[in-house]
Structure formats: C-alpha cells, structure tokens
Amino acid sequence: KETWVRKTKLNFATGEVYFLDNQNQELVADNGTVKKIAFHIKGDTGITDAVFIYNYQTAQVNNKMVNSYLEQLNSGKYQLLKLCNRRVSTADSMFGTLKRYYFADEIKYFIAHNQKTEPVKKLSKENILVYFPVSSGYSEWVAQNKIDFRKEEQIISFLDYYNSKN
C-alpha cells in the first residue's frame, strides 16, 4: 500500500490511469495497480473533490464483474457508487450520407453496504429505500426536506443523514 500525490487523469473510455512521474513524464499505470484515486481539483486544500475506487468489492452489471473505476459519491456505512462507461457511439447524419461518431456515457448506480454492492435499476424512491432496513422511520425527514430520489445530490443528502443516525 503506497500513497502518491501526482497529477493524474482517468480515461473513462479505456479505464486507464495516466499520471506524471518525478521527471514530469506521462505514464500509464498497469491495469488494476491503482486501487483508489482521490482527486483534489482545487489544489492542495486537503478537500477531496472526487474519489474513484477500482472494482469496488463485487459490483456487477448484467452478471459480469465491473472492471472499471466506480466513483464513491459519499462516505459512511451506506454509500452511493456511480459507474460511468464512456463508449464510442455512431449516428447517421441527415439523409444517412455520413456517419457521425461521438462519446456517449452510460451511467449505472450501486448501493454499497455490509460488504455488498447492489445495483440500482433506476434512481427512484422505491429502488433506493429497498436497501435500508429502517427507512420507513425516515419518511418524515424525507418529506420535510423534499428529497427527490431521482436526483443524485439529494440521494447523497439522504445517505449522509441516514449514516449519521445509524
């Protein structure tokens, strides 16, 4: 286990981690070598802006292990994880004369708890609260704070509150 502070890039299309070494040469880390990346975008303030974890526990999509980086959106016993798969897609231009190529993002979410990583079909109240044993006791807090479970930021607010009480 080593910790490095390096200028780093994460390629969402290939899953590769690029970093600058001590001589400012760009290198690519071997696949699976880097287990966790914490980005500090606003300089060395000590505040982590984004955390990515490689192959977090047992995350699966369509019964296949995820061999990519998952973004850890909050900390605590219950965590919301986000997988962003960037793929090259094609579309026909007007009248089908040319093919247009572009990057398209496929986003999947997971709830991590008790050493498990469960996929979330769709961001909704029913799909999120199914993973919380005593979530019915929080319905008043959810209503009072007008939590919309279709929005990532509001799910994170709920998870932070839930984790602080349990």
PDB file of C-alpha atoms in Angstrom:
ATOM      1  CA  LYS A   1       0.000   0.000   0.000  1.00  0.00           C
ATOM      2  CA  GLU A   2       1.504   3.247  -1.152  1.00  0.00           C
ATOM      3  CA  THR A   3       0.102   6.729  -1.390  1.00  0.00           C
ATOM      4  CA  TRP A   4       1.291   9.094  -4.091  1.00  0.00           C
ATOM      5  CA  VAL A   5       0.461  12.681  -4.811  1.00  0.00           C
ATOM      6  CA  ARG A   6       0.645  13.078  -8.582  1.00  0.00           C
ATOM      7  CA  LYS A   7      -1.100  14.938 -11.352  1.00  0.00           C
ATOM      8  CA  THR A   8      -3.469  12.292 -12.640  1.00  0.00           C
ATOM      9  CA  LYS A   9      -6.031  11.713 -15.373  1.00  0.00           C
ATOM     10  CA  LEU A  10      -8.619   8.957 -15.531  1.00  0.00           C
ATOM     11  CA  ASN A  11      -9.728   7.867 -19.006  1.00  0.00           C
ATOM     12  CA  PHE A  12     -13.393   6.808 -18.782  1.00  0.00           C
ATOM     13  CA  ALA A  13     -13.328   5.234 -22.250  1.00  0.00           C
ATOM     14  CA  THR A  14     -10.437   2.844 -21.568  1.00  0.00           C
ATOM     15  CA  GLY A  15     -10.273   2.769 -17.759  1.00  0.00           C
ATOM     16  CA  GLU A  16      -6.597   3.772 -17.869  1.00  0.00           C
ATOM     17  CA  VAL A  17      -4.935   5.937 -15.225  1.00  0.00           C
ATOM     18  CA  TYR A  18      -2.383   8.448 -16.526  1.00  0.00           C
ATOM     19  CA  PHE A  19      -0.008  10.221 -14.148  1.00  0.00           C
ATOM     20  CA  LEU A  20       3.123  12.371 -14.177  1.00  0.00           C
ATOM     21  CA  ASP A  21       6.249  10.879 -12.604  1.00  0.00           C
ATOM     22  CA  ASN A  22       9.003  12.823 -10.798  1.00  0.00           C
ATOM     23  CA  GLN A  23      10.512  13.863 -14.162  1.00  0.00           C
ATOM     24  CA  ASN A  24       7.086  15.115 -15.426  1.00  0.00           C
ATOM     25  CA  GLN A  25       6.781  12.312 -17.957  1.00  0.00           C
ATOM     26  CA  GLU A  26       3.294  10.964 -18.534  1.00  0.00           C
ATOM     27  CA  LEU A  27       2.968   7.275 -17.690  1.00  0.00           C
ATOM     28  CA  VAL A  28       0.106   4.793 -17.701  1.00  0.00           C
ATOM     29  CA  ALA A  29      -0.475   2.637 -14.625  1.00  0.00           C
ATOM     30  CA  ASP A  30      -0.815  -1.099 -15.204  1.00  0.00           C
ATOM     31  CA  ASN A  31      -4.440  -2.245 -15.212  1.00  0.00           C
ATOM     32  CA  GLY A  32      -5.635  -2.840 -11.638  1.00  0.00           C
ATOM     33  CA  THR A  33      -2.486  -1.448  -9.987  1.00  0.00           C
ATOM     34  CA  VAL A  34      -4.161   1.725  -8.741  1.00  0.00           C
ATOM     35  CA  LYS A  35      -6.983   0.749  -6.384  1.00  0.00           C
ATOM     36  CA  LYS A  36      -8.122   4.205  -5.279  1.00  0.00           C
ATOM     37  CA  ILE A  37      -7.824   7.700  -6.734  1.00  0.00           C
ATOM     38  CA  ALA A  38      -8.701  10.830  -4.776  1.00  0.00           C
ATOM     39  CA  PHE A  39      -8.808  13.948  -6.923  1.00  0.00           C
ATOM     40  CA  HIS A  40      -8.035  17.302  -5.329  1.00  0.00           C
ATOM     41  CA  ILE A  41      -9.112  19.625  -8.118  1.00  0.00           C
ATOM     42  CA  LYS A  42      -8.798  22.948  -6.307  1.00  0.00           C
ATOM     43  CA  GLY A  43      -5.151  22.482  -5.335  1.00  0.00           C
ATOM     44  CA  ASP A  44      -3.753  21.046  -2.154  1.00  0.00           C
ATOM     45  CA  THR A  45      -6.536  22.210   0.149  1.00  0.00           C
ATOM     46  CA  GLY A  46      -6.949  18.805   1.745  1.00  0.00           C
ATOM     47  CA  ILE A  47     -10.524  18.676   0.449  1.00  0.00           C
ATOM     48  CA  THR A  48     -11.196  15.678  -1.770  1.00  0.00           C
ATOM     49  CA  ASP A  49     -13.332  16.565  -4.759  1.00  0.00           C
ATOM     50  CA  ALA A  50     -13.797  13.058  -6.179  1.00  0.00           C
ATOM     51  CA  VAL A  51     -12.882   9.515  -5.135  1.00  0.00           C
ATOM     52  CA  PHE A  52     -12.726   6.611  -7.574  1.00  0.00           C
ATOM     53  CA  ILE A  53     -12.284   3.005  -6.440  1.00  0.00           C
ATOM     54  CA  TYR A  54     -11.205   0.195  -8.762  1.00  0.00           C
ATOM     55  CA  ASN A  55     -13.544  -2.813  -8.973  1.00  0.00           C
ATOM     56  CA  TYR A  56     -15.243  -1.931  -5.714  1.00  0.00           C
ATOM     57  CA  GLN A  57     -15.996  -5.142  -3.800  1.00  0.00           C
ATOM     58  CA  THR A  58     -18.314  -7.208  -6.025  1.00  0.00           C
ATOM     59  CA  ALA A  59     -20.021  -4.726  -8.356  1.00  0.00           C
ATOM     60  CA  GLN A  60     -21.688  -6.436 -11.316  1.00  0.00           C
ATOM     61  CA  VAL A  61     -23.564  -5.232 -14.379  1.00  0.00           C
ATOM     62  CA  ASN A  62     -25.565  -7.878 -16.279  1.00  0.00           C
ATOM     63  CA  ASN A  63     -23.935 -10.630 -14.159  1.00  0.00           C
ATOM     64  CA  LYS A  64     -20.433  -9.514 -15.203  1.00  0.00           C
ATOM     65  CA  MET A  65     -17.850  -8.100 -12.804  1.00  0.00           C
ATOM     66  CA  VAL A  66     -17.151  -4.413 -13.259  1.00  0.00           C
ATOM     67  CA  ASN A  67     -13.509  -3.952 -14.226  1.00  0.00           C
ATOM     68  CA  SER A  68     -13.529  -0.203 -14.052  1.00  0.00           C
ATOM     69  CA  TYR A  69     -13.461   2.667 -11.589  1.00  0.00           C
ATOM     70  CA  LEU A  70     -16.555   3.474  -9.562  1.00  0.00           C
ATOM     71  CA  GLU A  71     -16.996   6.962  -8.181  1.00  0.00           C
ATOM     72  CA  GLN A  72     -17.686   6.945  -4.444  1.00  0.00           C
ATOM     73  CA  LEU A  73     -20.220   9.739  -4.006  1.00  0.00           C
ATOM     74  CA  ASN A  74     -20.386   9.702  -0.194  1.00  0.00           C
ATOM     75  CA  SER A  75     -18.740   8.015   2.766  1.00  0.00           C
ATOM     76  CA  GLY A  76     -20.246   6.017   5.582  1.00  0.00           C
ATOM     77  CA  LYS A  77     -21.870   2.634   6.140  1.00  0.00           C
ATOM     78  CA  TYR A  78     -24.165   3.097   3.122  1.00  0.00           C
ATOM     79  CA  GLN A  79     -22.549   4.536   0.005  1.00  0.00           C
ATOM     80  CA  LEU A  80     -23.813   5.562  -3.398  1.00  0.00           C
ATOM     81  CA  LEU A  81     -21.427   4.480  -6.154  1.00  0.00           C
ATOM     82  CA  LYS A  82     -21.516   5.618  -9.759  1.00  0.00           C
ATOM     83  CA  LEU A  83     -20.155   3.818 -12.799  1.00  0.00           C
ATOM     84  CA  CYS A  84     -19.617   5.919 -15.912  1.00  0.00           C
ATOM     85  CA  ASN A  85     -18.933   3.852 -19.033  1.00  0.00           C
ATOM     86  CA  ARG A  86     -17.850   6.055 -21.921  1.00  0.00           C
ATOM     87  CA  ARG A  87     -18.218   4.375 -25.285  1.00  0.00           C
ATOM     88  CA  VAL A  88     -17.899   5.440 -28.906  1.00  0.00           C
ATOM     89  CA  SER A  89     -21.353   5.590 -30.494  1.00  0.00           C
ATOM     90  CA  THR A  90     -22.448   6.282 -34.030  1.00  0.00           C
ATOM     91  CA  ALA A  91     -25.359   8.074 -35.583  1.00  0.00           C
ATOM     92  CA  ASP A  92     -26.334   8.785 -39.153  1.00  0.00           C
ATOM     93  CA  SER A  93     -26.278  12.376 -40.247  1.00  0.00           C
ATOM     94  CA  MET A  94     -29.093  13.931 -42.178  1.00  0.00           C
ATOM     95  CA  PHE A  95     -30.245  11.705 -45.044  1.00  0.00           C
ATOM     96  CA  GLY A  96     -27.799   8.963 -43.941  1.00  0.00           C
ATOM     97  CA  THR A  97     -24.931  10.262 -46.047  1.00  0.00           C
ATOM     98  CA  LEU A  98     -22.337  10.374 -43.271  1.00  0.00           C
ATOM     99  CA  LYS A  99     -21.763   8.542 -40.026  1.00  0.00           C
ATOM    100  CA  ARG A 100     -21.172  10.691 -37.010  1.00  0.00           C
ATOM    101  CA  TYR A 101     -19.035   9.327 -34.141  1.00  0.00           C
ATOM    102  CA  TYR A 102     -19.255  10.637 -30.600  1.00  0.00           C
ATOM    103  CA  PHE A 103     -18.715   9.599 -26.987  1.00  0.00           C
ATOM    104  CA  ALA A 104     -21.837   8.526 -25.104  1.00  0.00           C
ATOM    105  CA  ASP A 105     -21.933   7.956 -21.364  1.00  0.00           C
ATOM    106  CA  GLU A 106     -23.767   5.031 -19.813  1.00  0.00           C
ATOM    107  CA  ILE A 107     -24.271   5.664 -16.106  1.00  0.00           C
ATOM    108  CA  LYS A 108     -25.101   2.957 -13.557  1.00  0.00           C
ATOM    109  CA  TYR A 109     -25.552   3.357  -9.801  1.00  0.00           C
ATOM    110  CA  PHE A 110     -24.857   0.988  -6.910  1.00  0.00           C
ATOM    111  CA  ILE A 111     -25.569   0.981  -3.176  1.00  0.00           C
ATOM    112  CA  ALA A 112     -22.665  -0.389  -1.133  1.00  0.00           C
ATOM    113  CA  HIS A 113     -23.353  -1.700   2.387  1.00  0.00           C
ATOM    114  CA  ASN A 114     -22.369  -4.661   4.593  1.00  0.00           C
ATOM    115  CA  GLN A 115     -19.587  -5.787   2.213  1.00  0.00           C
ATOM    116  CA  LYS A 116     -22.109  -5.962  -0.670  1.00  0.00           C
ATOM    117  CA  THR A 117     -22.535  -3.828  -3.748  1.00  0.00           C
ATOM    118  CA  GLU A 118     -26.110  -3.857  -5.028  1.00  0.00           C
ATOM    119  CA  PRO A 119     -27.100  -2.442  -8.438  1.00  0.00           C
ATOM    120  CA  VAL A 120     -29.795   0.229  -8.554  1.00  0.00           C
ATOM    121  CA  LYS A 121     -32.082  -0.238 -11.566  1.00  0.00           C
ATOM    122  CA  LYS A 122     -33.160   3.394 -11.709  1.00  0.00           C
ATOM    123  CA  LEU A 123     -32.877   6.358  -9.374  1.00  0.00           C
ATOM    124  CA  SER A 124     -36.225   6.396  -7.613  1.00  0.00           C
ATOM    125  CA  LYS A 125     -37.517   6.328  -4.052  1.00  0.00           C
ATOM    126  CA  GLU A 126     -38.612   2.683  -4.270  1.00  0.00           C
ATOM    127  CA  ASN A 127     -35.329   1.475  -5.797  1.00  0.00           C
ATOM    128  CA  ILE A 128     -33.181   3.283  -3.223  1.00  0.00           C
ATOM    129  CA  LEU A 129     -35.110   2.695   0.020  1.00  0.00           C
ATOM    130  CA  VAL A 130     -35.320  -1.070  -0.549  1.00  0.00           C
ATOM    131  CA  TYR A 131     -31.702  -1.327   0.706  1.00  0.00           C
ATOM    132  CA  PHE A 132     -32.372   0.396   4.051  1.00  0.00           C
ATOM    133  CA  PRO A 133     -33.777  -1.755   6.861  1.00  0.00           C
ATOM    134  CA  VAL A 134     -35.492   1.026   8.801  1.00  0.00           C
ATOM    135  CA  SER A 135     -36.050   3.583   6.049  1.00  0.00           C
ATOM    136  CA  SER A 136     -39.762   3.969   6.855  1.00  0.00           C
ATOM    137  CA  GLY A 137     -38.765   5.803  10.037  1.00  0.00           C
ATOM    138  CA  TYR A 138     -37.141   8.483   7.888  1.00  0.00           C
ATOM    139  CA  SER A 139     -40.177   9.278   5.756  1.00  0.00           C
ATOM    140  CA  GLU A 140     -40.906  12.407   7.829  1.00  0.00           C
ATOM    141  CA  TRP A 141     -37.340  13.700   7.300  1.00  0.00           C
ATOM    142  CA  VAL A 142     -37.570  12.884   3.568  1.00  0.00           C
ATOM    143  CA  ALA A 143     -40.880  14.775   3.262  1.00  0.00           C
ATOM    144  CA  GLN A 144     -39.681  17.711   5.353  1.00  0.00           C
ATOM    145  CA  ASN A 145     -36.524  18.110   3.238  1.00  0.00           C
ATOM    146  CA  LYS A 146     -38.365  17.436  -0.039  1.00  0.00           C
ATOM    147  CA  ILE A 147     -35.906  14.734  -1.085  1.00  0.00           C
ATOM    148  CA  ASP A 148     -36.265  13.822  -4.756  1.00  0.00           C
ATOM    149  CA  PHE A 149     -34.763  10.334  -5.176  1.00  0.00           C
ATOM    150  CA  ARG A 150     -34.361  10.898  -8.916  1.00  0.00           C
ATOM    151  CA  LYS A 151     -31.525  13.346  -8.217  1.00  0.00           C
ATOM    152  CA  GLU A 152     -28.061  12.147  -7.255  1.00  0.00           C
ATOM    153  CA  GLU A 153     -27.308  15.089  -4.914  1.00  0.00           C
ATOM    154  CA  GLN A 154     -30.500  14.551  -2.940  1.00  0.00           C
ATOM    155  CA  ILE A 155     -29.864  10.829  -2.545  1.00  0.00           C
ATOM    156  CA  ILE A 156     -26.442  11.740  -1.163  1.00  0.00           C
ATOM    157  CA  SER A 157     -28.126  14.116   1.315  1.00  0.00           C
ATOM    158  CA  PHE A 158     -30.403  11.288   2.459  1.00  0.00           C
ATOM    159  CA  LEU A 159     -27.467   8.859   2.774  1.00  0.00           C
ATOM    160  CA  ASP A 160     -25.427  11.352   4.792  1.00  0.00           C
ATOM    161  CA  TYR A 161     -28.359  11.859   7.165  1.00  0.00           C
ATOM    162  CA  TYR A 162     -29.090   8.124   7.356  1.00  0.00           C
ATOM    163  CA  ASN A 163     -25.423   7.279   8.029  1.00  0.00           C
ATOM    164  CA  SER A 164     -25.228   9.927  10.761  1.00  0.00           C
ATOM    165  CA  LYS A 165     -28.180   8.347  12.605  1.00  0.00           C
ATOM    166  CA  ASN A 166     -27.108   4.692  12.295  1.00  0.00           C
TER     167      ASN A 166
END
